Amino acid sequence: MVDLILAGSSSIMLAVDVARRMGLDAIIPVVRKFPDGEIYVRITKAVEDKSVAVIHTLGGNPNDLLIEYLLVVKTLKDLGAKEVIAVIPYLAYARQDARFKEGEAVSARIIAELIESAGTSKVLTIDAHLHRIESIDKLFNIKALNVSAVPELAKYIAKNYSLRNPIVVGPDEESEQWAKVAAKVLNTDYIVLEKKRLGDEEVIIESSVDIVKNRDVVIVDDIISTGGTMVETIHKLKEANAGKILVSCIHPVLSANALNKILLAGAYDIVATDTIQSPVSKVTVSPVIAENLPKL
Ligand code: R5P
């Protein structure tokens, strides 16, 4: 049972909202940077014998946020916390989940080990990018739960957009798990495309998308990073004379001017969740966390 929520600097509003939903207190530690770039953390509230859930995303500025997380957890344990539960809405580094080229670091595993070694007892995360790792249990040696925010995202879309004969499009093979759920909520069909990645920002899609002609489209993916995947998908859909194209994702990582690129490509709108705070984070994952945290 969780006694207390600690709001990491990357997820303050989300953590406060989860605490409110669960009827718990939220504590906000002092986090700042020294002039040389090192991070300072101070926890000023009593945590002794408490089971503390640290809500702290790793999206946006993953390296600093990871160090902050490690400092917070070690300090909570030093101050006598009974257990620390990590709530990491966006688990950074998960995309490098295999050694694609000889000599590469398998970052997903290394970061999971670091999170554990800091003293974390359990982990809750959302739509983790587990493409080559079968399940979250195969990544962490501690109890871990990976839950989905796609139903919340799709419910928001159903309620807020008037779509004509919509179809859901998953831009690559792995996105089928999300496209399928979104299509069910939107009470429609879905297709999944075949994507080849050529570089960090460049992908090609070769699938035929004739089925989208004169239909509004909801593209659903887990992450928008550079926007390359969404831009290429939009081009394909436009060539096939799709109607409105609504772009959605769980994790708006949004590097390299991604939002502008997607809008310029012709997206009608962009919707994401607040696993990472962004200008398009219109859907909160707070109910998903509040519902699943007690299950750990
Ligand atoms: C890839 O496996 C993911 O599901 C996303 O499609 C990908 O991370 C999107 O990246 P980008 O926006 O840079 O194309």
CSV table of C-alpha atoms and ligand atoms in Angstrom, one decimal:
chain,number,residue,atom,x,y,z
A,1,MET,CA,0.0,0.0,0.0
A,2,VAL,CA,1.3,3.4,-1.0
A,3,ASP,CA,1.5,6.0,1.9
A,4,LEU,CA,2.9,9.0,0.1
A,5,ILE,CA,3.5,10.4,-3.4
A,6,LEU,CA,6.7,12.1,-4.2
A,7,ALA,CA,6.6,14.4,-7.2
A,8,GLY,CA,9.7,14.3,-9.4
A,9,SER,CA,10.5,17.6,-11.1
A,10,SER,CA,9.4,16.2,-14.4
A,11,SER,CA,5.9,15.2,-13.4
A,12,ILE,CA,4.8,17.6,-10.6
A,13,MET,CA,1.3,18.3,-11.9
A,14,LEU,CA,0.7,14.7,-12.8
A,15,ALA,CA,1.9,13.5,-9.3
A,16,VAL,CA,-0.2,16.1,-7.5
A,17,ASP,CA,-3.3,14.9,-9.5
A,18,VAL,CA,-2.6,11.3,-8.8
A,19,ALA,CA,-2.2,12.0,-5.0
A,20,ARG,CA,-5.5,13.9,-5.1
A,21,ARG,CA,-7.3,11.0,-6.8
A,22,MET,CA,-5.8,8.5,-4.3
A,23,GLY,CA,-6.5,10.7,-1.2
A,24,LEU,CA,-2.7,10.9,-0.4
A,25,ASP,CA,-0.3,13.7,0.4
A,26,ALA,CA,2.2,14.7,-2.3
A,27,ILE,CA,5.7,15.9,-1.4
A,28,ILE,CA,7.8,18.0,-3.7
A,29,PRO,CA,11.5,17.8,-3.0
A,30,VAL,CA,13.9,20.7,-3.7
A,31,VAL,CA,15.6,20.0,-7.0
A,32,ARG,CA,18.1,22.5,-8.5
A,33,LYS,CA,21.3,22.6,-10.5
A,34,PHE,CA,24.6,23.7,-9.2
A,35,PRO,CA,26.5,26.2,-11.5
A,36,ASP,CA,28.6,23.3,-12.9
A,37,GLY,CA,25.5,21.4,-14.0
A,38,GLU,CA,25.4,18.8,-11.1
A,39,ILE,CA,22.0,18.2,-9.6
A,40,TYR,CA,21.0,18.9,-6.0
A,41,VAL,CA,18.1,17.2,-4.2
A,42,ARG,CA,16.7,17.8,-0.8
A,43,ILE,CA,13.7,16.0,0.8
A,44,THR,CA,12.3,18.0,3.6
A,45,LYS,CA,9.3,15.9,4.7
A,46,ALA,CA,9.3,12.8,7.0
A,47,VAL,CA,9.4,9.6,5.0
A,48,GLU,CA,10.5,7.1,7.7
A,49,ASP,CA,8.6,3.8,7.5
A,50,LYS,CA,6.6,5.1,4.6
A,51,SER,CA,5.9,3.4,1.3
A,52,VAL,CA,6.7,6.2,-1.2
A,53,ALA,CA,5.6,6.3,-4.8
A,54,VAL,CA,8.0,8.5,-6.8
A,55,ILE,CA,6.2,9.8,-9.9
A,56,HIS,CA,8.9,10.9,-12.3
A,57,THR,CA,8.9,10.7,-16.0
A,58,LEU,CA,12.2,10.3,-17.9
A,59,GLY,CA,11.1,12.0,-21.0
A,60,GLY,CA,12.3,15.4,-22.2
A,61,ASN,CA,15.7,15.6,-20.6
A,62,PRO,CA,16.4,11.9,-19.8
A,63,ASN,CA,20.0,12.1,-18.5
A,64,ASP,CA,19.4,14.8,-15.9
A,65,LEU,CA,16.0,13.2,-15.0
A,66,LEU,CA,17.7,9.8,-14.5
A,67,ILE,CA,20.3,11.3,-12.1
A,68,GLU,CA,17.6,13.1,-10.2
A,69,TYR,CA,15.7,9.8,-9.9
A,70,LEU,CA,18.7,8.0,-8.5
A,71,LEU,CA,19.5,10.8,-6.0
A,72,VAL,CA,15.8,10.9,-4.8
A,73,VAL,CA,15.5,7.1,-4.4
A,74,LYS,CA,18.8,6.7,-2.6
A,75,THR,CA,18.0,9.6,-0.3
A,76,LEU,CA,14.5,8.2,0.5
A,77,LYS,CA,16.1,4.9,1.5
A,78,ASP,CA,18.7,6.7,3.6
A,79,LEU,CA,16.0,8.7,5.3
A,80,GLY,CA,14.3,5.4,6.3
A,81,ALA,CA,11.5,5.0,3.7
A,82,LYS,CA,10.1,1.5,3.9
A,83,GLU,CA,9.9,1.0,0.1
A,84,VAL,CA,10.1,3.1,-3.0
A,85,ILE,CA,7.8,2.5,-5.9
A,86,ALA,CA,8.9,4.0,-9.2
A,87,VAL,CA,6.1,5.4,-11.4
A,88,ILE,CA,7.9,6.2,-14.6
A,89,PRO,CA,5.2,7.3,-17.1
A,90,TYR,CA,7.8,7.4,-20.0
A,91,LEU,CA,10.6,4.9,-19.6
A,92,ALA,CA,13.5,6.5,-21.5
A,93,TYR,CA,16.2,4.5,-23.2
A,94,ALA,CA,13.8,1.6,-23.8
A,95,ARG,CA,14.1,1.9,-27.6
A,96,GLN,CA,17.7,0.6,-27.5
A,97,ASP,CA,16.5,-2.8,-26.3
A,98,ALA,CA,18.9,-4.9,-28.4
A,99,ARG,CA,22.4,-4.8,-29.8
A,100,PHE,CA,21.5,-3.8,-33.4
A,101,LYS,CA,25.2,-3.3,-34.3
A,102,GLU,CA,28.2,-5.0,-32.8
A,103,GLY,CA,29.5,-3.2,-29.7
A,104,GLU,CA,26.4,-1.2,-28.9
A,105,ALA,CA,25.2,-0.7,-25.3
A,106,VAL,CA,21.9,-2.4,-24.7
A,107,SER,CA,20.7,0.8,-22.9
A,108,ALA,CA,17.2,-0.5,-21.9
A,109,ARG,CA,18.8,-3.2,-19.7
A,110,ILE,CA,21.5,-1.0,-18.2
A,111,ILE,CA,19.0,1.7,-17.2
A,112,ALA,CA,16.6,-0.9,-15.7
A,113,GLU,CA,19.5,-2.2,-13.6
A,114,LEU,CA,20.4,1.3,-12.4
A,115,ILE,CA,16.8,2.0,-11.4
A,116,GLU,CA,16.8,-1.3,-9.4
A,117,SER,CA,20.2,-0.8,-7.8
A,118,ALA,CA,19.1,2.7,-6.5
A,119,GLY,CA,16.8,0.8,-4.1
A,120,THR,CA,13.5,0.8,-6.2
A,121,SER,CA,11.2,-2.1,-5.0
A,122,LYS,CA,8.6,-2.0,-7.7
A,123,VAL,CA,8.0,-0.2,-11.1
A,124,LEU,CA,4.9,1.0,-12.8
A,125,THR,CA,5.2,2.3,-16.3
A,126,ILE,CA,3.0,3.2,-19.3
A,127,ASP,CA,3.2,1.7,-22.8
A,128,ALA,CA,6.8,1.0,-22.5
A,129,HIS,CA,8.6,0.4,-25.8
A,130,LEU,CA,9.1,-3.3,-25.4
A,131,HIS,CA,9.5,-4.3,-29.0
A,132,ARG,CA,12.2,-6.9,-28.7
A,133,ILE,CA,11.7,-7.6,-25.0
A,134,GLU,CA,8.7,-9.9,-24.5
A,135,SER,CA,7.3,-8.2,-21.3
A,136,ILE,CA,8.3,-5.8,-18.6
A,137,ASP,CA,9.1,-8.7,-16.3
A,138,LYS,CA,11.9,-9.7,-18.7
A,139,LEU,CA,13.4,-6.2,-18.3
A,140,PHE,CA,13.2,-5.7,-14.5
A,141,ASN,CA,14.1,-8.3,-11.8
A,142,ILE,CA,11.8,-6.5,-9.4
A,143,LYS,CA,8.0,-6.5,-9.6
A,144,ALA,CA,7.0,-4.4,-12.6
A,145,LEU,CA,3.7,-3.4,-14.3
A,146,ASN,CA,3.4,-2.0,-17.8
A,147,VAL,CA,-0.1,-0.5,-18.4
A,148,SER,CA,-1.7,1.2,-21.3
A,149,ALA,CA,-3.1,4.7,-21.7
A,150,VAL,CA,-4.4,4.0,-25.2
A,151,PRO,CA,-8.0,3.6,-24.0
A,152,GLU,CA,-7.9,7.0,-22.4
A,153,LEU,CA,-6.3,8.6,-25.5
A,154,ALA,CA,-9.0,7.0,-27.8
A,155,LYS,CA,-11.8,8.0,-25.5
A,156,TYR,CA,-10.6,11.6,-25.6
A,157,ILE,CA,-10.5,11.4,-29.4
A,158,ALA,CA,-14.0,9.9,-29.7
A,159,LYS,CA,-15.4,12.6,-27.4
A,160,ASN,CA,-13.6,15.7,-28.9
A,161,TYR,CA,-13.4,15.2,-32.6
A,162,SER,CA,-16.1,14.6,-35.1
A,163,LEU,CA,-14.7,12.1,-37.6
A,164,ARG,CA,-16.2,11.0,-40.8
A,165,ASN,CA,-16.1,7.2,-41.4
A,166,PRO,CA,-12.8,7.0,-39.4
A,167,ILE,CA,-10.1,4.4,-39.7
A,168,VAL,CA,-7.2,3.9,-37.3
A,169,VAL,CA,-3.7,3.6,-38.8
A,170,GLY,CA,-0.7,2.1,-37.0
A,171,PRO,CA,2.4,3.3,-38.8
A,172,ASP,CA,4.5,0.2,-38.1
A,173,GLU,CA,4.2,-3.4,-37.2
A,174,GLU,CA,4.7,-2.8,-33.4
A,175,SER,CA,1.9,-0.2,-33.3
A,176,GLU,CA,-0.7,-2.9,-34.0
A,177,GLN,CA,-1.2,-3.4,-30.2
A,178,TRP,CA,-2.2,0.3,-29.9
A,179,ALA,CA,-4.1,0.6,-33.2
A,180,LYS,CA,-6.3,-2.4,-32.3
A,181,VAL,CA,-7.3,-1.0,-28.9
A,182,ALA,CA,-8.0,2.5,-30.4
A,183,ALA,CA,-10.1,1.1,-33.2
A,184,LYS,CA,-12.2,-0.8,-30.7
A,185,VAL,CA,-12.9,2.3,-28.6
A,186,LEU,CA,-13.7,4.3,-31.8
A,187,ASN,CA,-15.8,1.4,-33.0
A,188,THR,CA,-14.1,1.1,-36.4
A,189,ASP,CA,-11.4,-0.8,-38.3
A,190,TYR,CA,-7.6,-0.4,-38.4
A,191,ILE,CA,-4.7,-1.0,-40.7
A,192,VAL,CA,-1.0,-1.4,-39.8
A,193,LEU,CA,1.7,-0.2,-42.2
A,194,GLU,CA,5.2,-1.5,-42.9
A,195,LYS,CA,7.9,0.9,-42.0
A,196,LYS,CA,11.6,0.7,-42.7
A,197,ARG,CA,13.9,3.0,-40.6
A,198,LEU,CA,16.7,4.5,-42.7
A,199,GLY,CA,18.2,6.7,-40.0
A,200,ASP,CA,17.4,8.6,-36.8
A,201,GLU,CA,15.0,10.9,-38.6
A,202,GLU,CA,14.2,9.1,-41.8
A,203,VAL,CA,11.8,6.2,-42.4
A,204,ILE,CA,10.0,4.9,-45.5
A,205,ILE,CA,6.6,3.3,-45.7
A,206,GLU,CA,5.8,1.0,-48.6
A,207,SER,CA,2.3,-0.3,-47.7
A,208,SER,CA,-0.7,0.4,-49.9
A,209,VAL,CA,-3.2,2.6,-48.1
A,210,ASP,CA,-6.0,2.9,-50.7
A,211,ILE,CA,-8.6,1.9,-48.0
A,212,VAL,CA,-8.3,5.4,-46.4
A,213,LYS,CA,-9.8,7.3,-49.5
A,214,ASN,CA,-12.4,9.8,-48.3
A,215,ARG,CA,-12.1,8.6,-44.7
A,216,ASP,CA,-10.9,10.5,-41.7
A,217,VAL,CA,-7.8,8.9,-40.2
A,218,VAL,CA,-6.5,8.6,-36.7
A,219,ILE,CA,-2.8,7.6,-36.6
A,220,VAL,CA,-1.9,6.0,-33.3
A,221,ASP,CA,1.7,5.3,-32.2
A,222,ASP,CA,3.5,5.0,-28.9
A,223,ILE,CA,6.1,7.7,-29.4
A,224,ILE,CA,6.6,10.8,-31.5
A,225,SER,CA,10.3,11.6,-31.4
A,226,THR,CA,11.6,13.4,-34.5
A,227,GLY,CA,8.2,13.2,-36.2
A,228,GLY,CA,9.7,11.3,-39.1
A,229,THR,CA,7.3,8.4,-38.8
A,230,MET,CA,4.2,10.6,-38.6
A,231,VAL,CA,5.4,12.9,-41.5
A,232,GLU,CA,6.0,9.9,-43.8
A,233,THR,CA,2.6,8.3,-42.8
A,234,ILE,CA,0.8,11.6,-43.5
A,235,HIS,CA,2.4,11.8,-46.9
A,236,LYS,CA,1.2,8.3,-47.8
A,237,LEU,CA,-2.3,9.0,-46.5
A,238,LYS,CA,-2.6,12.2,-48.4
A,239,GLU,CA,-1.5,10.6,-51.7
A,240,ALA,CA,-4.4,8.1,-51.1
A,241,ASN,CA,-6.9,11.0,-50.6
A,242,ALA,CA,-7.6,10.5,-47.0
A,243,GLY,CA,-9.9,13.0,-45.2
A,244,LYS,CA,-8.8,14.7,-42.0
A,245,ILE,CA,-5.7,13.2,-40.5
A,246,LEU,CA,-5.5,13.3,-36.7
A,247,VAL,CA,-2.1,12.3,-35.2
A,248,SER,CA,-2.0,10.8,-31.8
A,249,CYS,CA,0.6,9.2,-29.5
A,250,ILE,CA,1.1,8.3,-25.9
A,251,HIS,CA,4.6,9.8,-25.4
A,252,PRO,CA,5.3,13.2,-26.9
A,253,VAL,CA,9.1,13.1,-26.9
A,254,LEU,CA,9.0,15.8,-29.6
A,255,SER,CA,12.6,16.2,-30.5
A,256,ALA,CA,13.9,18.2,-33.5
A,257,ASN,CA,10.9,20.5,-34.2
A,258,ALA,CA,8.6,17.5,-34.6
A,259,LEU,CA,5.3,19.3,-34.0
A,260,ASN,CA,5.9,21.9,-36.8
A,261,LYS,CA,7.0,19.2,-39.2
A,262,ILE,CA,3.8,17.1,-38.5
A,263,LEU,CA,1.5,20.2,-38.9
A,264,LEU,CA,3.3,21.3,-42.1
A,265,ALA,CA,2.8,17.8,-43.5
A,266,GLY,CA,-0.9,18.3,-43.2
A,267,ALA,CA,-2.1,16.9,-39.8
A,268,TYR,CA,-5.5,18.2,-38.7
A,269,ASP,CA,-4.4,18.1,-35.1
A,270,ILE,CA,-2.0,16.3,-32.7
A,271,VAL,CA,-3.1,14.7,-29.4
A,272,ALA,CA,-0.9,13.1,-26.8
A,273,THR,CA,-0.9,12.2,-23.1
A,274,ASP,CA,1.0,13.9,-20.3
A,275,THR,CA,3.5,11.0,-19.7
A,276,ILE,CA,5.7,13.8,-20.9
A,277,GLN,CA,4.4,17.4,-20.6
A,278,SER,CA,4.1,19.1,-24.0
A,279,PRO,CA,1.9,21.6,-25.9
A,280,VAL,CA,-0.1,18.6,-27.2
A,281,SER,CA,-0.5,16.7,-23.9
A,282,LYS,CA,-4.3,16.9,-23.9
A,283,VAL,CA,-5.0,13.6,-22.1
A,284,THR,CA,-3.9,12.9,-18.6
A,285,VAL,CA,-2.6,9.5,-17.5
A,286,SER,CA,-3.5,10.3,-13.9
A,287,PRO,CA,-6.5,8.0,-13.7
A,288,VAL,CA,-4.4,5.1,-15.2
A,289,ILE,CA,-1.7,5.6,-12.6
A,290,ALA,CA,-4.2,6.0,-9.7
A,291,GLU,CA,-6.0,2.8,-10.7
A,292,ASN,CA,-2.9,0.7,-11.2
A,293,LEU,CA,-0.6,1.8,-8.4
A,294,PRO,CA,-2.6,-0.1,-5.7
A,295,LYS,CA,-2.2,-3.3,-7.8
A,296,LEU,CA,1.6,-3.4,-7.4
B,1,R5P,C1,9.3,3.0,-33.0
B,1,R5P,O1,9.5,1.9,-32.8
B,1,R5P,C2,8.3,3.8,-32.3
B,1,R5P,O2,7.1,3.1,-32.1
B,1,R5P,C3,7.9,5.1,-33.0
B,1,R5P,O3,7.3,4.9,-34.2
B,1,R5P,C4,9.2,6.0,-33.2
B,1,R5P,O4,9.9,6.1,-32.0
B,1,R5P,C5,8.8,7.3,-33.7
B,1,R5P,O5,10.0,8.0,-33.9
B,1,R5P,P1,10.1,9.3,-34.9
B,1,R5P,O6,9.1,10.2,-34.5
B,1,R5P,O7,11.5,9.8,-34.7
B,1,R5P,O8,9.9,8.7,-36.3
